[in-house]
PDB file of C-alpha atoms in Angstrom:
ATOM      1  CA  MET A  14      -0.805  -4.153 -41.607  1.00 54.00           C
ATOM      2  CA  PRO A  15       1.621  -2.817 -38.957  1.00 66.00           C
ATOM      3  CA  GLN A  16       0.188  -0.749 -36.128  1.00 75.00           C
ATOM      4  CA  LEU A  17       1.867   1.503 -33.570  1.00 85.00           C
ATOM      5  CA  LEU A  18       0.285   0.556 -30.261  1.00 93.00           C
ATOM      6  CA  LYS A  19       0.786   2.556 -27.115  1.00 96.00           C
ATOM      7  CA  HIS A  20       1.734   0.929 -23.822  1.00 96.00           C
ATOM      8  CA  ILE A  21      -0.920   1.166 -21.113  1.00 98.00           C
ATOM      9  CA  ASP A  22       1.390   3.163 -18.827  1.00 97.00           C
ATOM     10  CA  ALA A  23       1.879   5.747 -21.637  1.00 97.00           C
ATOM     11  CA  ILE A  24      -1.887   6.021 -22.058  1.00 98.00           C
ATOM     12  CA  ALA A  25      -2.236   6.701 -18.274  1.00 98.00           C
ATOM     13  CA  ARG A  26       0.302   9.480 -18.505  1.00 97.00           C
ATOM     14  CA  GLU A  27      -1.317  10.885 -21.655  1.00 97.00           C
ATOM     15  CA  LYS A  28      -4.809  10.811 -20.030  1.00 98.00           C
ATOM     16  CA  ASP A  29      -3.372  12.037 -16.736  1.00 98.00           C
ATOM     17  CA  ARG A  30      -5.506   9.501 -14.819  1.00 98.00           C
ATOM     18  CA  ASP A  31      -5.837   5.921 -13.759  1.00 98.00           C
ATOM     19  CA  VAL A  32      -6.642   3.655 -16.708  1.00 98.00           C
ATOM     20  CA  LEU A  33      -8.510   0.402 -17.255  1.00 99.00           C
ATOM     21  CA  PHE A  34      -7.385  -2.429 -19.452  1.00 98.00           C
ATOM     22  CA  VAL A  35      -8.245  -6.065 -20.172  1.00 98.00           C
ATOM     23  CA  HIS A  36      -5.752  -8.860 -20.751  1.00 96.00           C
ATOM     24  CA  PHE A  37      -6.611 -12.155 -22.400  1.00 94.00           C
ATOM     25  CA  GLU A  38      -4.666 -15.213 -21.183  1.00 91.00           C
ATOM     26  CA  ASN A  39      -3.078 -17.332 -23.915  1.00 86.00           C
ATOM     27  CA  TYR A  40      -4.188 -14.906 -26.647  1.00 86.00           C
ATOM     28  CA  GLU A  41      -3.387 -15.965 -30.181  1.00 81.00           C
ATOM     29  CA  HIS A  42      -3.735 -12.925 -32.485  1.00 76.00           C
ATOM     30  CA  GLU A  43      -3.710 -14.869 -35.716  1.00 76.00           C
ATOM     31  CA  ASN A  44      -5.695 -17.916 -34.570  1.00 77.00           C
ATOM     32  CA  ALA A  45      -9.435 -17.332 -35.114  1.00 73.00           C
ATOM     33  CA  ASP A  46     -10.071 -20.833 -33.734  1.00 80.00           C
ATOM     34  CA  ALA A  47      -8.549 -20.065 -30.332  1.00 79.00           C
ATOM     35  CA  GLU A  48     -10.906 -19.517 -27.427  1.00 83.00           C
ATOM     36  CA  SER A  49      -9.050 -16.373 -26.389  1.00 80.00           C
ATOM     37  CA  TYR A  50      -9.553 -14.898 -29.848  1.00 84.00           C
ATOM     38  CA  HIS A  51     -13.359 -15.363 -29.509  1.00 90.00           C
ATOM     39  CA  LEU A  52     -13.434 -14.028 -25.927  1.00 92.00           C
ATOM     40  CA  ARG A  53     -11.715 -10.882 -27.159  1.00 94.00           C
ATOM     41  CA  GLN A  54     -14.038 -10.531 -30.121  1.00 93.00           C
ATOM     42  CA  ASN A  55     -17.060 -10.993 -27.917  1.00 95.00           C
ATOM     43  CA  LEU A  56     -15.846  -8.306 -25.462  1.00 97.00           C
ATOM     44  CA  MET A  57     -15.151  -5.858 -28.245  1.00 97.00           C
ATOM     45  CA  GLU A  58     -18.626  -6.385 -29.658  1.00 98.00           C
ATOM     46  CA  TRP A  59     -20.143  -5.862 -26.143  1.00 98.00           C
ATOM     47  CA  LEU A  60     -18.189  -2.616 -25.783  1.00 99.00           C
ATOM     48  CA  GLU A  61     -19.195  -1.410 -29.248  1.00 98.00           C
ATOM     49  CA  GLN A  62     -22.873  -2.180 -28.632  1.00 98.00           C
ATOM     50  CA  ARG A  63     -22.695   0.077 -25.551  1.00 98.00           C
ATOM     51  CA  GLN A  64     -20.685   2.732 -27.292  1.00 98.00           C
ATOM     52  CA  ILE A  65     -17.771   2.314 -24.902  1.00 98.00           C
ATOM     53  CA  ASN A  66     -14.509   3.392 -26.487  1.00 98.00           C
ATOM     54  CA  PHE A  67     -11.590   1.030 -26.376  1.00 98.00           C
ATOM     55  CA  ALA A  68      -8.294   0.561 -28.243  1.00 97.00           C
ATOM     56  CA  PRO A  69      -5.691  -2.160 -28.587  1.00 97.00           C
ATOM     57  CA  CYS A  70      -2.722  -1.510 -26.336  1.00 97.00           C
ATOM     58  CA  MET A  71       0.511  -3.030 -25.216  1.00 95.00           C
ATOM     59  CA  GLY A  72       1.056  -4.004 -21.597  1.00 94.00           C
ATOM     60  CA  ILE A  73       3.409  -2.120 -19.283  1.00 93.00           C
ATOM     61  CA  GLU A  74       6.524  -0.890 -21.043  1.00 89.00           C
ATOM     62  CA  GLN A  75       9.760  -2.635 -20.076  1.00 85.00           C
ATOM     63  CA  PRO A  76      12.956  -0.912 -21.224  1.00 75.00           C
ATOM     64  CA  GLY A  77      15.008  -3.014 -23.555  1.00 76.00           C
ATOM     65  CA  VAL A  78      12.211  -5.559 -24.084  1.00 80.00           C
ATOM     66  CA  ILE A  79      10.517  -6.109 -27.444  1.00 82.00           C
ATOM     67  CA  GLU A  80       7.290  -7.947 -27.148  1.00 84.00           C
ATOM     68  CA  SER A  81       4.529  -9.055 -29.545  1.00 85.00           C
ATOM     69  CA  TYR A  82       0.908  -7.905 -29.150  1.00 88.00           C
ATOM     70  CA  SER A  83      -0.987 -10.025 -26.624  1.00 89.00           C
ATOM     71  CA  GLY A  84      -4.492  -8.773 -27.313  1.00 93.00           C
ATOM     72  CA  ASP A  85      -4.736  -6.244 -24.500  1.00 96.00           C
ATOM     73  CA  LEU A  86      -7.479  -3.596 -24.717  1.00 98.00           C
ATOM     74  CA  TYR A  87      -7.468  -0.126 -23.109  1.00 99.00           C
ATOM     75  CA  ILE A  88     -11.027   0.730 -22.049  1.00 99.00           C
ATOM     76  CA  ASP A  89     -11.550   4.463 -22.148  1.00 98.00           C
ATOM     77  CA  VAL A  90     -13.647   4.792 -18.978  1.00 98.00           C
ATOM     78  CA  PRO A  91     -12.520   6.578 -15.805  1.00 96.00           C
ATOM     79  CA  PHE A  92     -11.715   4.345 -12.852  1.00 97.00           C
ATOM     80  CA  ASP A  93     -14.453   5.702 -10.627  1.00 96.00           C
ATOM     81  CA  GLU A  94     -16.720   3.272  -8.786  1.00 95.00           C
ATOM     82  CA  ALA A  95     -19.528   5.877  -8.901  1.00 97.00           C
ATOM     83  CA  HIS A  96     -19.310   6.308 -12.699  1.00 98.00           C
ATOM     84  CA  PRO A  97     -22.179   4.473 -14.385  1.00 98.00           C
ATOM     85  CA  VAL A  98     -20.150   3.269 -17.371  1.00 98.00           C
ATOM     86  CA  TYR A  99     -17.399   1.967 -15.093  1.00 98.00           C
ATOM     87  CA  GLN A 100     -20.061   0.110 -13.062  1.00 98.00           C
ATOM     88  CA  MET A 101     -21.452  -1.445 -16.287  1.00 98.00           C
ATOM     89  CA  VAL A 102     -18.003  -2.647 -17.397  1.00 98.00           C
ATOM     90  CA  SER A 103     -17.087  -3.839 -13.951  1.00 98.00           C
ATOM     91  CA  GLU A 104     -20.385  -5.751 -13.515  1.00 98.00           C
ATOM     92  CA  HIS A 105     -19.868  -7.408 -16.905  1.00 98.00           C
ATOM     93  CA  LEU A 106     -16.357  -8.566 -16.094  1.00 98.00           C
ATOM     94  CA  GLU A 107     -16.352  -9.131 -12.293  1.00 97.00           C
ATOM     95  CA  ASP A 108     -18.581 -10.668  -9.715  1.00 96.00           C
ATOM     96  CA  ALA A 109     -19.403  -8.996  -6.366  1.00 93.00           C
ATOM     97  CA  GLU A 110     -16.153 -10.278  -4.835  1.00 94.00           C
ATOM     98  CA  GLY A 111     -14.056  -8.877  -7.683  1.00 92.00           C
ATOM     99  CA  GLU A 112     -13.377 -12.279  -9.245  1.00 96.00           C
ATOM    100  CA  MET A 113     -13.403 -12.529 -13.035  1.00 97.00           C
ATOM    101  CA  LYS A 114     -16.689 -13.792 -14.508  1.00 97.00           C
ATOM    102  CA  ILE A 115     -15.141 -14.885 -17.772  1.00 94.00           C
ATOM    103  CA  PRO A 116     -12.266 -17.375 -17.459  1.00 93.00           C
ATOM    104  CA  GLY A 117      -9.205 -16.203 -19.333  1.00 92.00           C
ATOM    105  CA  VAL A 118     -10.179 -12.522 -19.255  1.00 95.00           C
ATOM    106  CA  LEU A 119      -8.414 -10.331 -16.708  1.00 96.00           C
ATOM    107  CA  PHE A 120      -9.593  -6.789 -15.833  1.00 98.00           C
ATOM    108  CA  PHE A 121      -7.006  -4.341 -14.494  1.00 97.00           C
ATOM    109  CA  VAL A 122      -6.562  -0.758 -13.372  1.00 98.00           C
ATOM    110  CA  LEU A 123      -3.211   0.900 -13.749  1.00 98.00           C
ATOM    111  CA  SER A 124      -2.875   3.932 -11.472  1.00 98.00           C
ATOM    112  CA  LEU A 125      -1.411   7.169 -12.728  1.00 98.00           C
ATOM    113  CA  GLU A 126       1.015   7.047  -9.817  1.00 97.00           C
ATOM    114  CA  THR A 127       2.358   3.637 -10.947  1.00 96.00           C
ATOM    115  CA  ALA A 128       2.584   4.851 -14.568  1.00 96.00           C
ATOM    116  CA  LEU A 129       4.676   7.901 -13.463  1.00 96.00           C
ATOM    117  CA  GLU A 130       6.918   5.575 -11.449  1.00 94.00           C
ATOM    118  CA  ILE A 131       7.414   3.357 -14.494  1.00 91.00           C
ATOM    119  CA  GLU A 132       8.401   6.422 -16.551  1.00 91.00           C
ATOM    120  CA  ALA A 133      10.854   7.530 -13.894  1.00 90.00           C
ATOM    121  CA  ASP A 134      12.393   4.022 -13.800  1.00 85.00           C
ATOM    122  CA  ARG A 135      12.575   3.955 -17.597  1.00 83.00           C
ATOM    123  CA  GLU A 136      14.302   7.372 -17.707  1.00 85.00           C
ATOM    124  CA  GLU A 137      16.794   6.202 -15.061  1.00 83.00           C
ATOM    125  CA  PHE A 138      17.478   2.972 -17.053  1.00 78.00           C
ATOM    126  CA  LEU A 139      18.012   4.983 -20.254  1.00 76.00           C
ATOM    127  CA  ASN A 140      20.270   7.445 -18.540  1.00 80.00           C
ATOM    128  CA  LEU A 141      22.399   4.725 -16.972  1.00 75.00           C
ATOM    129  CA  ASN A 142      22.752   2.953 -20.317  1.00 68.00           C
ATOM    130  CA  GLN A 143      23.657   6.238 -22.020  1.00 68.00           C
ATOM    131  CA  ALA A 144      26.346   6.944 -19.394  1.00 64.00           C
ATOM    132  CA  HIS A 145      27.646   3.429 -19.827  1.00 56.00           C
ATOM    133  CA  ASP A 146      27.748   3.724 -23.598  1.00 55.00           C
ATOM    134  CA  ASP A 147      29.624   7.013 -23.370  1.00 53.00           C
ATOM    135  CA  ASP A 148      32.296   5.357 -21.148  1.00 52.00           C
ATOM    136  CA  ASP A 149      32.760   2.542 -23.607  1.00 52.00           C
ATOM    137  CA  GLU A 150      33.323   4.595 -26.766  1.00 53.00           C
ATOM    138  CA  PHE A 151      35.756   2.938 -29.156  1.00 47.00           C
ATOM    139  CA  SER A 152      38.843   5.095 -29.459  1.00 48.00           C
ATOM    140  CA  GLY A 153      40.030   3.473 -32.661  1.00 50.00           C
ATOM    141  CA  ARG A 154      43.128   2.023 -30.959  1.00 49.00           C
ATOM    142  CA  VAL A 155      43.658  -1.652 -30.390  1.00 51.00           C
ATOM    143  CA  ASN A 156      45.826  -2.451 -27.359  1.00 44.00           C
TER     144      ASN A 156
END
């Protein structure tokens, strides 16, 4: 069934804060035998058991690029090292040096500042393309 998934940068702008997300290397959405599929399922179960909200999300939006879902998960926890739920998630995914504990699972934070810059770049890209399209309107005449 088709789903409309938000890009992680759109979620940051919507929440008006830095956001956390997890990426699974070599994720195969339809392949229940793939290791990445099981890693994702295990993490979702772990989050559910602790009543930590999460949602599927797309990566960072790139204007003019259509991509398929790569298994990314937005984790609805503030990026705050003093927040107990953030600490729990971080300790589950990272060691004391910030290295990933689970091979193939990458834990990221996207800052609101970066999300706003991405939006500004996207707007600039769309405006440039619109201006270019307006210049190239077909007049109906063939020279």
